[in-house]
Structure formats: structure tokens, C-alpha cells
mmCIF file of C-alpha atoms in Angstrom:
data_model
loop_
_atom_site.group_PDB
_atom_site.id
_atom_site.type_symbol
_atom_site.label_atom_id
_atom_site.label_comp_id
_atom_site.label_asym_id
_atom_site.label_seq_id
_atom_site.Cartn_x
_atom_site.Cartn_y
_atom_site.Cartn_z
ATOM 1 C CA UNK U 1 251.189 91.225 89.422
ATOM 2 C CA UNK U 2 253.487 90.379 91.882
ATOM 3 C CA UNK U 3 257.152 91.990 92.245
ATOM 4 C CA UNK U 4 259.989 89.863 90.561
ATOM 5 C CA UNK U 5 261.778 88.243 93.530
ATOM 6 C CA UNK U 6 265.137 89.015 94.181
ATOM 7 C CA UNK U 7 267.933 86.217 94.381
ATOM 8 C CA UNK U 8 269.578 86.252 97.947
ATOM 9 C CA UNK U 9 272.726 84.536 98.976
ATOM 10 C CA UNK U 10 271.827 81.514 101.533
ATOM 11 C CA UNK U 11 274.204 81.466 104.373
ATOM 12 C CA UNK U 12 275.422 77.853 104.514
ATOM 13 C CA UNK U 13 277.004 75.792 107.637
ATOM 14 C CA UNK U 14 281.035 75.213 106.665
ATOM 15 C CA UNK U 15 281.753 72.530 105.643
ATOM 16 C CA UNK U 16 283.857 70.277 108.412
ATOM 17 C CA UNK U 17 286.623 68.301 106.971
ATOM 18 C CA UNK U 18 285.381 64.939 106.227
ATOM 19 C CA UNK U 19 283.310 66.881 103.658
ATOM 20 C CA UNK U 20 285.679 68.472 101.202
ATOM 21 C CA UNK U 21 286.502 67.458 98.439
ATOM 22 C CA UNK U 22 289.571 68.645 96.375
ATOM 23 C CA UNK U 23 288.571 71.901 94.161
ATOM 24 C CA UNK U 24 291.425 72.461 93.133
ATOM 25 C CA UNK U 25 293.137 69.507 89.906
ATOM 26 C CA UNK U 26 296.459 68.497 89.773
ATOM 27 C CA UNK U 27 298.792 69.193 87.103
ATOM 28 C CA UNK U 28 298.546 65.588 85.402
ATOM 29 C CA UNK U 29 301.612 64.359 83.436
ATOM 30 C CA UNK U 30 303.995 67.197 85.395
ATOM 31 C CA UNK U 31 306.104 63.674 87.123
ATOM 32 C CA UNK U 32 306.522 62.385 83.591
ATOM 33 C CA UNK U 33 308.503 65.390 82.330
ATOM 34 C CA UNK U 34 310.297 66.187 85.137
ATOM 35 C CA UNK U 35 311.560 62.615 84.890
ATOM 36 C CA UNK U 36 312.378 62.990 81.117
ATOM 37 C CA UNK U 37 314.135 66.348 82.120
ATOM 38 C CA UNK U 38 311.865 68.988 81.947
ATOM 39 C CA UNK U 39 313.845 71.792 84.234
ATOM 40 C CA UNK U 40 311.053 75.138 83.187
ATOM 41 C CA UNK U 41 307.769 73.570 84.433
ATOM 42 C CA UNK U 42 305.518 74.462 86.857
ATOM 43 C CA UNK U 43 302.352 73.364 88.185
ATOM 44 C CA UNK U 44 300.057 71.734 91.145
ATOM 45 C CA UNK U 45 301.361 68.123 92.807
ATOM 46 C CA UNK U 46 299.737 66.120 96.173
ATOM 47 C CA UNK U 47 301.948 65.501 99.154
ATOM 48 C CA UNK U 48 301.392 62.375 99.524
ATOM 49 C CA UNK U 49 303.333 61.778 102.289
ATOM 50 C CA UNK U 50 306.070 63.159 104.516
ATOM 51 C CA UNK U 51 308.757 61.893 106.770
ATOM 52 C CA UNK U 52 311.930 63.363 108.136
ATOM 53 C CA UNK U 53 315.676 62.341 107.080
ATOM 54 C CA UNK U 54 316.987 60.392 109.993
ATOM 55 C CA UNK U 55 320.728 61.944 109.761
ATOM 56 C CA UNK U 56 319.101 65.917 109.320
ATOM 57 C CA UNK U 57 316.493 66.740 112.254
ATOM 58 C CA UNK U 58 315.436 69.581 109.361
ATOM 59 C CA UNK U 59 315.172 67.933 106.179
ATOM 60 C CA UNK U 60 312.381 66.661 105.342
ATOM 61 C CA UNK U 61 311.576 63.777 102.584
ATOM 62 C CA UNK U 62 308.458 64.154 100.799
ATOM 63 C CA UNK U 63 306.514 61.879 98.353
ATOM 64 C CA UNK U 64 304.785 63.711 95.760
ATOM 65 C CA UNK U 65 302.305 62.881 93.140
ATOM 66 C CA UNK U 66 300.511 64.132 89.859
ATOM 67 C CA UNK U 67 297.897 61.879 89.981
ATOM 68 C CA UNK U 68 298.732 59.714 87.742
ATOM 69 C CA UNK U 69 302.781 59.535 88.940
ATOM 70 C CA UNK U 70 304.345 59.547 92.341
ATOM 71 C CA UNK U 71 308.395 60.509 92.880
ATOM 72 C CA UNK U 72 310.274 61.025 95.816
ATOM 73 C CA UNK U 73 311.425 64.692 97.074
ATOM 74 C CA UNK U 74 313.370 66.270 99.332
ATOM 75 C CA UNK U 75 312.423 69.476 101.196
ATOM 76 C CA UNK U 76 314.472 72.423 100.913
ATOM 77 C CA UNK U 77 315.960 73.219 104.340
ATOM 78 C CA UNK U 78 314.458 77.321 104.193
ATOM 79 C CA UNK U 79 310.845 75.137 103.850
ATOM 80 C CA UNK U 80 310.924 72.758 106.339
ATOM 81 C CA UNK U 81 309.246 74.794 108.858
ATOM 82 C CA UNK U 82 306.013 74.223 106.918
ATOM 83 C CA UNK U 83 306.146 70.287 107.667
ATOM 84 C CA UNK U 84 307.163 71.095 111.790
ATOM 85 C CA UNK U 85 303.921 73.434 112.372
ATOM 86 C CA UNK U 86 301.667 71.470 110.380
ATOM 87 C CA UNK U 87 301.202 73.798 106.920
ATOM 88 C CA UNK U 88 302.303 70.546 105.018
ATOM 89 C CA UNK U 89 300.800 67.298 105.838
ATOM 90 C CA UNK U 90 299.731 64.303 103.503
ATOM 91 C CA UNK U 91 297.316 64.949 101.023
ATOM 92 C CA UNK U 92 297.961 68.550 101.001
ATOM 93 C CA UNK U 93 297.995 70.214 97.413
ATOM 94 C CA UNK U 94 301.378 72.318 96.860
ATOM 95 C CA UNK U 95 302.005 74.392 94.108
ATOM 96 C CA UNK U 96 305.707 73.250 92.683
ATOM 97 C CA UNK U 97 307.482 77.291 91.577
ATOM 98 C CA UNK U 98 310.901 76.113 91.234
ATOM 99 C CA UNK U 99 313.140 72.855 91.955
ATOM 100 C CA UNK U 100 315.950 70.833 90.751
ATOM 101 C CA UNK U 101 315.890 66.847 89.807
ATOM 102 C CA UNK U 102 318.857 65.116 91.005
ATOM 103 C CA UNK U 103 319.707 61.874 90.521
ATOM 104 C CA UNK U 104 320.535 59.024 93.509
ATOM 105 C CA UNK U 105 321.006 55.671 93.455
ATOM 106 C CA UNK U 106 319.720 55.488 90.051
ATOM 107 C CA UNK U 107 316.221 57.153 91.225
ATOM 108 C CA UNK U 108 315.061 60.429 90.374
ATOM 109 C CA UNK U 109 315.122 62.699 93.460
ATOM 110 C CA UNK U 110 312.958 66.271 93.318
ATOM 111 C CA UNK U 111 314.500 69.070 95.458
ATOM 112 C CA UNK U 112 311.842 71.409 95.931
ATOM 113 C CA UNK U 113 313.509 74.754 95.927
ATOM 114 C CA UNK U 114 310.189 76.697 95.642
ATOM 115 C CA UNK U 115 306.530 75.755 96.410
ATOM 116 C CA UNK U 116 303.274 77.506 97.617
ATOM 117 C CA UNK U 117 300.154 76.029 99.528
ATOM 118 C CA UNK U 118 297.030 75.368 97.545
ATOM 119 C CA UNK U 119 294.843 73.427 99.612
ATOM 120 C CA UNK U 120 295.020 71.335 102.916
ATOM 121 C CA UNK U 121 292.781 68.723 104.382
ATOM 122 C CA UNK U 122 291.849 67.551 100.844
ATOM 123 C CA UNK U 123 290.978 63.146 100.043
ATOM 124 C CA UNK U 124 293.956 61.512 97.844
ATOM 125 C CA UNK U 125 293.800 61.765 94.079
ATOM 126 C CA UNK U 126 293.969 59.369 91.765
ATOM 127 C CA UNK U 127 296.258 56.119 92.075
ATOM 128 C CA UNK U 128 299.810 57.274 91.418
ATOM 129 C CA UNK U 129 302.735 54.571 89.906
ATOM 130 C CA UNK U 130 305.938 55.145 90.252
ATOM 131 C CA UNK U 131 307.862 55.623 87.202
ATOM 132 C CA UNK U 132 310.369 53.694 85.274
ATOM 133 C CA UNK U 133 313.741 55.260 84.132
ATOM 134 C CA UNK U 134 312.108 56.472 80.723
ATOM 135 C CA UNK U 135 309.593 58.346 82.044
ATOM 136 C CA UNK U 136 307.116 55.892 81.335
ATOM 137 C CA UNK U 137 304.674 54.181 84.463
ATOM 138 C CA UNK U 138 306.178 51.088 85.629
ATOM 139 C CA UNK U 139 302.950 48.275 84.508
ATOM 140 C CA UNK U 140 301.478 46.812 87.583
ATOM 141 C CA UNK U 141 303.042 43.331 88.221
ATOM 142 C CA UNK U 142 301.770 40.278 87.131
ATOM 143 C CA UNK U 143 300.242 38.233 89.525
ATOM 144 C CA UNK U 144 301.983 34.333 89.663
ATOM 145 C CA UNK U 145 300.515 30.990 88.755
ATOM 146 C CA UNK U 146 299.188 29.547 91.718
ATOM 147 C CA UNK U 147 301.516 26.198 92.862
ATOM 148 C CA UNK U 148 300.074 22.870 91.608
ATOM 149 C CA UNK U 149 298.680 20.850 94.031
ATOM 150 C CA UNK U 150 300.062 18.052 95.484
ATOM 151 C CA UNK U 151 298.238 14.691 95.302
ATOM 152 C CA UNK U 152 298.406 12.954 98.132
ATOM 153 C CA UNK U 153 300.892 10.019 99.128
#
């Protein structure tokens, strides 16, 4: 009989980055309860986007989403280093540790007092809405009638 085989570990080729896909899932429903108030919560969000604050060379404005949810936050100033060498681009997956929610021009605003790196270089997830004042997704709008047309004269 022969001997049993033994498993061994394959080496594979990395992967380059048009081949990953995220591993790691966002915290669905997070945007939703920090909207209705939730202050104690924790959890993963996408950075969907950045872009700097035209009056404040080192703030930084960042759009964030759950997934399912997209709000708008601001950067805390001891962080924005992470956006000028690159740590922090769009679709990167942060961790949110600890933040306040202001309010501005009657719009929810994130301050993101605390956060950690997850993942980088990962493909957008999900289609985010923003949200209405309730907390509840703001319905997709309703496309209009098309004009009549007009017979001719």
C-alpha cells in the first residue's frame, strides 16, 4: 500500500490589485444610527471619497459609507496625515473607534475623532443613499412624464 500523502501548502503568485476583492464586510446599518443618535457605536465604514476643505490646507472632508448609507465627515486634524501620504484613499475600509455627529446646515456631519485602517485598494460596496433627517434612506426619485408631443402646425 502506498504511504498516505501529506497535504502541502502551494505557494501562490500575489494577487495584483485589480484582483482583490474586499474580505473584509462593512458594518451595515452603522449610518442609520449614528443619524438617529447613536453616540457608543463602533464598527467598519468605506471611504468613499476624500477631498480637502478649501479654507484648512489640513482638514480633510471625507464621504463615508455603510453600504447601504453614505454621510459626509470631516477628518480630525491629528489624522489628516493619513489622507497626505496616501494611507487613506477612496474605497479604503476604515475602522470608525470614536467620533462625534454634529449638525450643519441641517445635515448630519461625522467628525471622526478615532479610526484604524482595515483594508486599502479594495472595489466599492454596495450602492449607498444618502439619508433623510429620520434616519431613514431618502427613496430614489421618480423619474418625470415625458412632455407630450407637439402636433405639427
Amino acid at each position: 500500500r502506498p504511504p498516505p500523502t501529506s497535504l502541502t501548502a502551494r505557494a501562490f503568485p500575489p494577487l495584483d490589485s485589480s484582483e482583490r476583492r474586499p474580505t473584509t464586510m462593512l458594518t451595515q446599518g452603522l449610518i442609520a444610527k449614528i443619524n438617529s443618535g447613536a453616540t457608543d457605536v463602533t464598527g467598519n465604514l468605506q471611504v468613499l471619497s476624500t477631498k480637502p476643505v478649501p479654507s484648512h490646507a489640513d482638514r480633510f472632508r471625507l464621504n463615508l459609507s455603510d453600504g447601504e448609507n453614505h454621510i459626509v465627515g470631516m477628518l480630525a486634524t491629528q489624522h489628516s496625515k493619513m489622507v497626505s501620504e496616501g494611507e487613506i484613499v477612496p474605497n479604503t475600509i476604515i475602522e470608525l473607534k470614536k467620533f462625534v455627529s454634529n449638525e450643519a446646515g441641517g445635515k448630519k456631519m461625522l467628525i471622526v475623532l478615532d479610526l484604524s485602517i482595515v483594508q486599502k485598494d479594495c472595489e466599492p460596496i454596495g450602492t449607498p443613499a444618502p439619508l433623510q433627517g429620520d434616519g431613514g434612506t431618502v427613496a430614489a426619485p421618480t423619474p418625470a412624464a415625458p412632455a407630450p408631443a407637439l402636433a405639427p402646425a
